Amino acid sequence: MSRSPVIETRGLTKHFGSHRTRVEAVRGLDLSIGAGELVALLGPNGAGKSTTLRMLTTLTPPSSGTARVAGHDVLADPDAVRRAIGYVGQGNGAGHQQRGRDELVSQGRAHGLSRARARERADELVADLDLAAVVDRPTIGSSGGQRRRLDIAMGLVHAPDVLFLDEPSTGLDPQNRAHLQDLVRRLHAERACTVVLTTHYLEEADALAERVVVVDHGRIVADDTATALKSALGDLLVLRLADPAAAARAATRAERLRGRQGQPPSVTVEDREVRVRVAHGREAVAGLVAALAADGDAVGSLEVSGPTLDDVFLALTGRRLREDGPGSERSEETAA
Ligand SMILES: Nc1ncnc2c1ncn2[C@@H]1O[C@H](COP(=O)(O)OP(=O)(O)OP(=O)(O)O)[C@@H](O)[C@H]1O
């Protein structure tokens, strides 16, 4: 990667509690994120995503290891790190009885802006994040999506180079989640800032991030673009044959398939069904079906599906991400 790292961790570790009740939240993270990247930390509940973000934003000290953000060590120079970053946590930062505009101005003042500049900055953010309808009344009357946009505006008051978003769309309905993703994409493109967000929504990581860092049990289990992670896993072919003997013959043939880089497939047979996971399987399937037909083994039915990030997670950890996380079930809007 040509971009110089703006976030760099080495052996970053965090544990909570005493030795009896010890929780290893983050276990030796080595991470390098370049300036201007949009990265999603994806993992189930309790994987260590928030704790990682809290260490990178100086909110909690590492137990061991190092982390540098925007050129500053989080332990040695936390003030410099804080000046360079914006952080939007999981809870609503905006006070419910306050008017959103006042919150933005106060936040600007807290970051050292003059009153006039803080007001100007609030106006810019109100326009940019489409907040005009909500900022001049107490935030308690705003919907979950509006509050989340206000939270992001608060994180952007001092025009940081690096923006951290902890589960920005959790609790939003699918439409508000899509709006929020558009906003993050646009902010990233227009401001050329580095964005690091956590999510347990697979679709969000897939659709939004240039790079997906999959975290499980405090460790990085994969780190690549969503496309590369999926194509390394390959397509799934499910073939149903006339009987178990035909299925066994089809499995033998399928084992000879190779992905573009020559990787062998993974083949399982159960009764009449053969499941084949192979890179670029959709390109190979026609040849496989034709070869089986030539042997006298007609394929009764065939399904071809591309891999999802959930499949990637399953292949890496033996578990489905959805089983752990609230996933799509937790989608209610938190409008007051
Ligand atoms: N202050 C704390 N004291 C004790 N244990 C903690 C504390 N904060 C986090 N943990 C534990 O550390 C582990 C990692 O938690 P963390 O919140 O970082 O996970 P996460 O991936 O962000 O999950 P979620 O998606 O639920 O936010 C969990 O087992 C959690 O219970």
CSV table of C-alpha atoms and ligand atoms in Angstrom, one decimal:
chain,number,residue,atom,x,y,z
A,1,MET,CA,0.0,0.0,0.0
A,2,SER,CA,1.4,3.4,-1.0
A,3,ARG,CA,-0.5,5.5,1.5
A,4,SER,CA,1.5,6.3,4.7
A,5,PRO,CA,0.0,4.7,7.8
A,6,VAL,CA,-2.1,7.1,9.9
A,7,ILE,CA,-3.0,4.4,12.4
A,8,GLU,CA,-0.4,1.8,13.4
A,9,THR,CA,-0.7,-0.7,16.2
A,10,ARG,CA,1.8,-3.3,17.3
A,11,GLY,CA,0.8,-6.1,19.7
A,12,LEU,CA,-2.1,-4.0,21.0
A,13,THR,CA,-3.7,-5.8,23.9
A,14,LYS,CA,-6.4,-5.0,26.4
A,15,HIS,CA,-7.6,-7.2,29.2
A,16,PHE,CA,-10.1,-6.3,31.9
A,17,GLY,CA,-10.4,-7.7,35.4
A,18,SER,CA,-8.1,-9.5,37.7
A,19,HIS,CA,-6.5,-12.8,36.9
A,20,ARG,CA,-9.5,-14.8,38.0
A,21,THR,CA,-12.1,-12.8,36.1
A,22,ARG,CA,-9.7,-11.8,33.3
A,23,VAL,CA,-11.3,-10.9,30.0
A,24,GLU,CA,-8.9,-10.8,27.1
A,25,ALA,CA,-10.8,-8.2,25.0
A,26,VAL,CA,-8.0,-7.5,22.5
A,27,ARG,CA,-5.1,-9.9,22.0
A,28,GLY,CA,-2.1,-8.5,20.2
A,29,LEU,CA,-3.5,-6.5,17.3
A,30,ASP,CA,-1.1,-5.5,14.5
A,31,LEU,CA,-2.9,-3.1,12.3
A,32,SER,CA,-1.7,-0.5,9.8
A,33,ILE,CA,-4.3,1.9,8.2
A,34,GLY,CA,-3.2,4.3,5.5
A,35,ALA,CA,-4.3,7.9,5.3
A,36,GLY,CA,-7.6,8.3,3.5
A,37,GLU,CA,-8.7,4.6,3.9
A,38,LEU,CA,-12.3,3.6,4.8
A,39,VAL,CA,-12.0,0.5,6.9
A,40,ALA,CA,-14.6,-1.5,8.7
A,41,LEU,CA,-13.8,-3.6,11.8
A,42,LEU,CA,-16.3,-6.4,11.4
A,43,GLY,CA,-17.0,-9.0,14.1
A,44,PRO,CA,-19.6,-10.5,16.4
A,45,ASN,CA,-20.6,-9.0,19.8
A,46,GLY,CA,-17.7,-9.1,22.2
A,47,ALA,CA,-15.1,-9.5,19.5
A,48,GLY,CA,-13.1,-6.5,20.8
A,49,LYS,CA,-14.1,-3.9,18.2
A,50,SER,CA,-15.2,-1.2,20.6
A,51,THR,CA,-12.3,-1.8,22.9
A,52,THR,CA,-9.9,-1.4,20.0
A,53,LEU,CA,-11.6,1.9,19.0
A,54,ARG,CA,-11.5,3.1,22.6
A,55,MET,CA,-7.8,2.5,22.8
A,56,LEU,CA,-7.2,4.2,19.4
A,57,THR,CA,-9.2,7.2,20.6
A,58,THR,CA,-7.3,7.4,24.0
A,59,LEU,CA,-10.5,6.6,26.0
A,60,THR,CA,-9.0,3.5,27.5
A,61,PRO,CA,-5.3,2.7,27.9
A,62,PRO,CA,-3.8,-0.5,26.3
A,63,SER,CA,-2.7,-3.2,28.7
A,64,SER,CA,0.3,-3.7,26.4
A,65,GLY,CA,1.6,-3.0,22.9
A,66,THR,CA,1.6,0.3,21.1
A,67,ALA,CA,-0.8,2.4,19.0
A,68,ARG,CA,0.1,5.5,17.0
A,69,VAL,CA,-2.7,7.6,15.5
A,70,ALA,CA,-2.0,10.6,13.2
A,71,GLY,CA,1.7,10.3,14.2
A,72,HIS,CA,1.2,10.4,17.9
A,73,ASP,CA,1.4,7.6,20.5
A,74,VAL,CA,-2.0,7.2,22.3
A,75,LEU,CA,-0.3,6.8,25.7
A,76,ALA,CA,2.5,9.4,25.4
A,77,ASP,CA,0.6,12.1,23.6
A,78,PRO,CA,-3.2,11.6,24.0
A,79,ASP,CA,-4.0,15.3,23.6
A,80,ALA,CA,-2.4,15.4,20.2
A,81,VAL,CA,-4.3,12.2,19.2
A,82,ARG,CA,-7.6,13.8,20.4
A,83,ARG,CA,-7.0,16.9,18.4
A,84,ALA,CA,-6.5,14.9,15.2
A,85,ILE,CA,-9.5,12.6,15.5
A,86,GLY,CA,-13.2,12.7,15.7
A,87,TYR,CA,-15.0,9.9,17.6
A,88,VAL,CA,-18.6,9.0,17.5
A,89,GLY,CA,-19.4,6.4,20.2
A,90,GLN,CA,-22.3,4.0,20.4
A,91,GLY,CA,-24.5,6.1,22.6
A,92,ASN,CA,-26.0,9.4,21.5
A,93,GLY,CA,-23.5,12.1,22.4
A,94,ALA,CA,-26.0,14.9,21.9
A,95,GLY,CA,-27.8,15.9,25.1
A,96,HIS,CA,-31.5,15.4,24.8
A,97,GLN,CA,-32.7,18.7,26.3
A,98,GLN,CA,-30.2,20.8,24.3
A,99,ARG,CA,-30.8,22.2,20.9
A,100,GLY,CA,-28.6,20.5,18.3
A,101,ARG,CA,-27.2,23.8,17.1
A,102,ASP,CA,-26.1,24.7,20.7
A,103,GLU,CA,-24.5,21.3,21.1
A,104,LEU,CA,-22.5,21.9,17.9
A,105,VAL,CA,-21.4,25.3,18.9
A,106,SER,CA,-20.4,24.1,22.4
A,107,GLN,CA,-18.4,21.3,20.9
A,108,GLY,CA,-16.6,23.7,18.6
A,109,ARG,CA,-15.8,25.9,21.6
A,110,ALA,CA,-14.5,22.9,23.4
A,111,HIS,CA,-12.1,22.3,20.5
A,112,GLY,CA,-10.8,25.8,20.9
A,113,LEU,CA,-12.8,27.6,18.1
A,114,SER,CA,-13.9,31.2,18.7
A,115,ARG,CA,-17.6,31.7,19.2
A,116,ALA,CA,-18.0,33.2,15.7
A,117,ARG,CA,-16.0,30.4,14.1
A,118,ALA,CA,-17.9,27.8,16.1
A,119,ARG,CA,-21.2,29.2,14.9
A,120,GLU,CA,-20.0,29.3,11.3
A,121,ARG,CA,-18.8,25.7,11.6
A,122,ALA,CA,-22.2,24.6,13.0
A,123,ASP,CA,-23.9,26.2,10.0
A,124,GLU,CA,-21.6,24.4,7.6
A,125,LEU,CA,-22.3,21.1,9.3
A,126,VAL,CA,-26.0,21.6,9.5
A,127,ALA,CA,-26.1,22.2,5.7
A,128,ASP,CA,-23.7,19.4,4.9
A,129,LEU,CA,-25.4,16.8,7.0
A,130,ASP,CA,-28.9,17.9,6.2
A,131,LEU,CA,-29.8,18.8,9.8
A,132,ALA,CA,-31.7,22.1,9.3
A,133,ALA,CA,-35.0,20.5,10.3
A,134,VAL,CA,-33.8,19.3,13.7
A,135,VAL,CA,-31.1,21.5,15.1
A,136,ASP,CA,-33.2,24.3,16.4
A,137,ARG,CA,-35.2,22.2,18.8
A,138,PRO,CA,-34.3,19.8,21.6
A,139,THR,CA,-32.7,16.7,20.2
A,140,ILE,CA,-35.1,14.6,22.3
A,141,GLY,CA,-37.7,15.1,19.6
A,142,SER,CA,-35.4,13.8,16.8
A,143,SER,CA,-35.5,10.3,15.2
A,144,GLY,CA,-32.7,7.8,15.7
A,145,GLY,CA,-31.4,8.6,12.2
A,146,GLN,CA,-31.4,12.4,12.8
A,147,ARG,CA,-29.6,11.9,16.2
A,148,ARG,CA,-27.0,9.8,14.6
A,149,ARG,CA,-26.3,12.4,11.9
A,150,LEU,CA,-26.1,15.0,14.7
A,151,ASP,CA,-23.6,12.7,16.5
A,152,ILE,CA,-21.5,12.5,13.4
A,153,ALA,CA,-21.6,16.3,13.0
A,154,MET,CA,-20.4,16.6,16.6
A,155,GLY,CA,-17.5,14.4,15.7
A,156,LEU,CA,-16.6,16.5,12.7
A,157,VAL,CA,-16.7,20.0,14.3
A,158,HIS,CA,-12.9,20.4,14.4
A,159,ALA,CA,-12.5,18.9,10.8
A,160,PRO,CA,-10.5,15.9,12.0
A,161,ASP,CA,-8.2,13.9,9.7
A,162,VAL,CA,-9.4,10.6,11.2
A,163,LEU,CA,-13.0,9.8,12.0
A,164,PHE,CA,-13.9,6.8,14.3
A,165,LEU,CA,-17.5,5.6,14.2
A,166,ASP,CA,-18.5,2.9,16.7
A,167,GLU,CA,-21.4,1.0,15.2
A,168,PRO,CA,-22.9,4.0,13.5
A,169,SER,CA,-26.0,2.4,12.2
A,170,THR,CA,-26.9,0.0,15.0
A,171,GLY,CA,-30.6,0.5,16.0
A,172,LEU,CA,-31.5,2.2,12.7
A,173,ASP,CA,-34.1,0.8,10.4
A,174,PRO,CA,-32.8,-0.3,6.9
A,175,GLN,CA,-33.7,2.9,5.2
A,176,ASN,CA,-31.9,5.1,7.8
A,177,ARG,CA,-29.0,2.7,7.7
A,178,ALA,CA,-28.7,3.1,4.0
A,179,HIS,CA,-28.9,7.0,4.4
A,180,LEU,CA,-26.2,6.9,7.0
A,181,GLN,CA,-24.0,4.7,4.8
A,182,ASP,CA,-24.4,7.2,1.9
A,183,LEU,CA,-23.4,10.0,4.3
A,184,VAL,CA,-20.3,8.2,5.5
A,185,ARG,CA,-19.3,7.4,1.9
A,186,ARG,CA,-19.8,11.0,0.9
A,187,LEU,CA,-17.9,12.4,3.9
A,188,HIS,CA,-15.1,10.1,3.2
A,189,ALA,CA,-14.9,11.0,-0.5
A,190,GLU,CA,-15.3,14.8,0.0
A,191,ARG,CA,-13.1,15.3,3.0
A,192,ALA,CA,-10.5,12.6,2.1
A,193,CYS,CA,-10.3,11.8,5.8
A,194,THR,CA,-9.5,8.3,7.1
A,195,VAL,CA,-12.6,6.6,8.4
A,196,VAL,CA,-12.6,3.6,10.7
A,197,LEU,CA,-15.9,2.2,11.7
A,198,THR,CA,-17.1,-0.9,13.6
A,199,THR,CA,-20.1,-2.9,12.6
A,200,HIS,CA,-21.6,-6.3,13.0
A,201,TYR,CA,-23.7,-5.8,9.8
A,202,LEU,CA,-22.1,-7.8,7.1
A,203,GLU,CA,-23.9,-5.9,4.4
A,204,GLU,CA,-22.6,-2.7,5.8
A,205,ALA,CA,-19.0,-3.8,5.8
A,206,ASP,CA,-19.5,-5.2,2.3
A,207,ALA,CA,-21.2,-2.2,0.8
A,208,LEU,CA,-19.3,0.6,2.5
A,209,ALA,CA,-15.7,-0.3,3.3
A,210,GLU,CA,-12.7,-0.4,1.0
A,211,ARG,CA,-11.1,-2.8,3.4
A,212,VAL,CA,-12.7,-5.2,5.9
A,213,VAL,CA,-10.8,-6.3,9.0
A,214,VAL,CA,-12.5,-9.3,10.5
A,215,VAL,CA,-12.1,-9.5,14.3
A,216,ASP,CA,-13.0,-12.5,16.4
A,217,HIS,CA,-12.1,-13.1,20.1
A,218,GLY,CA,-9.8,-10.1,20.1
A,219,ARG,CA,-7.8,-11.1,17.1
A,220,ILE,CA,-7.7,-10.2,13.4
A,221,VAL,CA,-8.8,-13.3,11.4
A,222,ALA,CA,-8.8,-11.6,8.0
A,223,ASP,CA,-7.9,-8.3,6.5
A,224,ASP,CA,-8.6,-7.5,2.9
A,225,THR,CA,-11.1,-5.9,0.5
A,226,ALA,CA,-14.6,-7.6,0.8
A,227,THR,CA,-14.2,-8.7,-2.9
A,228,ALA,CA,-10.9,-10.4,-2.3
A,229,LEU,CA,-12.1,-12.1,0.9
A,230,LYS,CA,-15.1,-13.5,-0.9
A,231,SER,CA,-13.3,-14.5,-4.1
A,232,ALA,CA,-10.6,-16.3,-2.1
A,233,LEU,CA,-13.4,-18.4,-0.6
A,234,GLY,CA,-15.0,-19.1,-4.0
A,235,ASP,CA,-18.5,-19.9,-5.3
A,236,LEU,CA,-20.8,-22.6,-3.9
A,237,LEU,CA,-22.2,-25.1,-6.3
A,238,VAL,CA,-25.0,-27.4,-5.0
A,239,LEU,CA,-25.8,-30.3,-7.4
A,240,ARG,CA,-28.5,-32.9,-6.9
A,241,LEU,CA,-28.1,-36.2,-8.7
A,242,ALA,CA,-30.4,-39.2,-9.3
A,243,ASP,CA,-29.0,-41.3,-6.4
A,244,PRO,CA,-26.1,-41.5,-3.9
A,245,ALA,CA,-23.9,-43.5,-6.3
A,246,ALA,CA,-24.3,-40.8,-9.0
A,247,ALA,CA,-23.6,-38.2,-6.4
A,248,ALA,CA,-20.3,-40.0,-5.4
A,249,ARG,CA,-19.3,-40.0,-9.1
A,250,ALA,CA,-20.1,-36.3,-9.4
A,251,ALA,CA,-18.0,-35.6,-6.3
A,252,THR,CA,-15.0,-37.4,-7.8
A,253,ARG,CA,-15.3,-35.3,-10.9
A,254,ALA,CA,-15.9,-32.1,-8.9
A,255,GLU,CA,-12.7,-32.8,-7.0
A,256,ARG,CA,-10.7,-32.3,-10.2
A,257,LEU,CA,-12.0,-28.7,-10.7
A,258,ARG,CA,-9.5,-26.0,-10.0
A,259,GLY,CA,-10.0,-22.3,-9.4
A,260,ARG,CA,-8.2,-19.8,-11.6
A,261,GLN,CA,-5.1,-19.9,-9.4
A,262,GLY,CA,-5.2,-23.7,-9.3
A,263,GLN,CA,-6.7,-24.0,-5.8
A,264,PRO,CA,-8.4,-27.3,-5.1
A,265,PRO,CA,-12.1,-27.3,-4.3
A,266,SER,CA,-13.7,-28.3,-1.1
A,267,VAL,CA,-16.3,-31.1,-1.9
A,268,THR,CA,-18.8,-32.7,0.4
A,269,VAL,CA,-21.5,-35.3,-0.4
A,270,GLU,CA,-24.6,-36.1,1.5
A,271,ASP,CA,-27.1,-38.6,0.1
A,272,ARG,CA,-27.9,-37.3,-3.5
A,273,GLU,CA,-26.4,-33.8,-2.9
A,274,VAL,CA,-22.9,-32.7,-3.7
A,275,ARG,CA,-21.7,-29.3,-2.4
A,276,VAL,CA,-18.6,-27.8,-4.1
A,277,ARG,CA,-16.9,-24.7,-2.9
A,278,VAL,CA,-14.4,-23.5,-5.5
A,279,ALA,CA,-12.9,-20.2,-6.7
A,280,HIS,CA,-14.6,-19.0,-9.9
A,281,GLY,CA,-17.0,-22.0,-9.6
A,282,ARG,CA,-19.7,-20.2,-11.7
A,283,GLU,CA,-17.3,-20.3,-14.7
A,284,ALA,CA,-16.6,-24.0,-14.2
A,285,VAL,CA,-20.1,-25.3,-13.6
A,286,ALA,CA,-21.2,-25.6,-17.2
A,287,GLY,CA,-18.2,-27.9,-18.0
A,288,LEU,CA,-18.9,-30.0,-14.9
A,289,VAL,CA,-22.5,-30.5,-15.7
A,290,ALA,CA,-21.7,-31.4,-19.4
A,291,ALA,CA,-19.0,-33.9,-18.3
A,292,LEU,CA,-21.4,-35.6,-15.9
A,293,ALA,CA,-24.1,-35.7,-18.6
A,294,ALA,CA,-21.5,-37.3,-20.9
A,295,ASP,CA,-20.9,-40.0,-18.2
A,296,GLY,CA,-24.7,-40.6,-18.1
A,297,ASP,CA,-25.2,-38.8,-14.8
A,298,ALA,CA,-27.7,-36.1,-15.4
A,299,VAL,CA,-27.8,-33.3,-12.8
A,300,GLY,CA,-31.3,-33.0,-11.5
A,301,SER,CA,-31.0,-29.6,-10.0
A,302,LEU,CA,-28.2,-27.0,-9.6
A,303,GLU,CA,-27.7,-24.0,-7.5
A,304,VAL,CA,-24.8,-21.6,-7.8
A,305,SER,CA,-24.2,-18.8,-5.3
A,306,GLY,CA,-21.5,-16.3,-4.8
A,307,PRO,CA,-19.9,-16.2,-1.3
A,308,THR,CA,-21.1,-13.7,1.3
A,309,LEU,CA,-18.9,-12.2,4.0
A,310,ASP,CA,-20.9,-14.4,6.4
A,311,ASP,CA,-19.6,-17.5,4.5
A,312,VAL,CA,-16.1,-16.0,4.8
A,313,PHE,CA,-16.6,-15.6,8.6
A,314,LEU,CA,-17.9,-19.2,8.8
A,315,ALA,CA,-14.9,-20.5,6.9
A,316,LEU,CA,-12.5,-18.6,9.1
A,317,THR,CA,-14.1,-19.2,12.5
A,318,GLY,CA,-16.4,-22.2,12.1
A,319,ARG,CA,-19.3,-20.0,13.2
A,320,ARG,CA,-21.8,-17.8,11.5
A,321,LEU,CA,-21.6,-14.1,12.4
A,322,ARG,CA,-25.3,-13.8,12.5
A,323,GLU,CA,-25.6,-16.3,15.3
A,324,ASP,CA,-23.7,-14.0,17.6
A,325,GLY,CA,-24.7,-10.6,16.6
A,326,PRO,CA,-28.1,-8.9,16.8
A,327,GLY,CA,-27.6,-8.6,13.0
A,328,SER,CA,-30.7,-7.7,11.0
A,329,GLU,CA,-33.1,-8.5,13.8
A,330,ARG,CA,-32.2,-5.4,15.7
A,331,SER,CA,-33.5,-2.9,13.3
A,332,GLU,CA,-36.0,-0.8,15.0
A,333,GLU,CA,-35.7,2.9,14.7
A,334,THR,CA,-35.2,4.7,18.0
A,335,ALA,CA,-37.4,7.7,17.4
A,336,ALA,CA,-38.5,9.4,20.5
B,1,LIG,N1,-15.0,-2.1,30.9
B,1,LIG,C1,-15.0,-3.5,30.7
B,1,LIG,N2,-14.9,-4.3,31.8
B,1,LIG,C2,-14.9,-5.6,31.6
B,1,LIG,N3,-15.0,-6.3,30.4
B,1,LIG,C3,-15.2,-5.5,29.3
B,1,LIG,C4,-15.2,-4.1,29.4
B,1,LIG,N4,-15.4,-3.6,28.2
B,1,LIG,C5,-15.5,-4.6,27.3
B,1,LIG,N5,-15.3,-5.8,28.0
B,1,LIG,C6,-15.4,-7.1,27.5
B,1,LIG,O1,-14.4,-7.2,26.5
B,1,LIG,C7,-14.8,-8.0,25.4
B,1,LIG,C8,-14.8,-7.2,24.1
B,1,LIG,O2,-15.8,-6.2,24.2
B,1,LIG,P1,-16.1,-5.1,23.1
B,1,LIG,O3,-17.1,-4.2,23.5
B,1,LIG,O4,-14.8,-4.5,22.7
B,1,LIG,O5,-16.6,-6.0,21.9
B,1,LIG,P2,-17.3,-5.5,20.5
B,1,LIG,O6,-16.7,-6.3,19.5
B,1,LIG,O7,-17.2,-4.1,20.4
B,1,LIG,O8,-18.8,-5.9,20.8
B,1,LIG,P3,-20.2,-5.1,20.5
B,1,LIG,O9,-20.4,-5.4,19.0
B,1,LIG,O10,-21.2,-5.8,21.4
B,1,LIG,O11,-19.9,-3.7,20.8
B,1,LIG,C9,-16.2,-8.5,25.8
B,1,LIG,O12,-16.1,-9.8,26.4
B,1,LIG,C10,-16.7,-7.5,26.8
B,1,LIG,O13,-17.6,-8.1,27.7
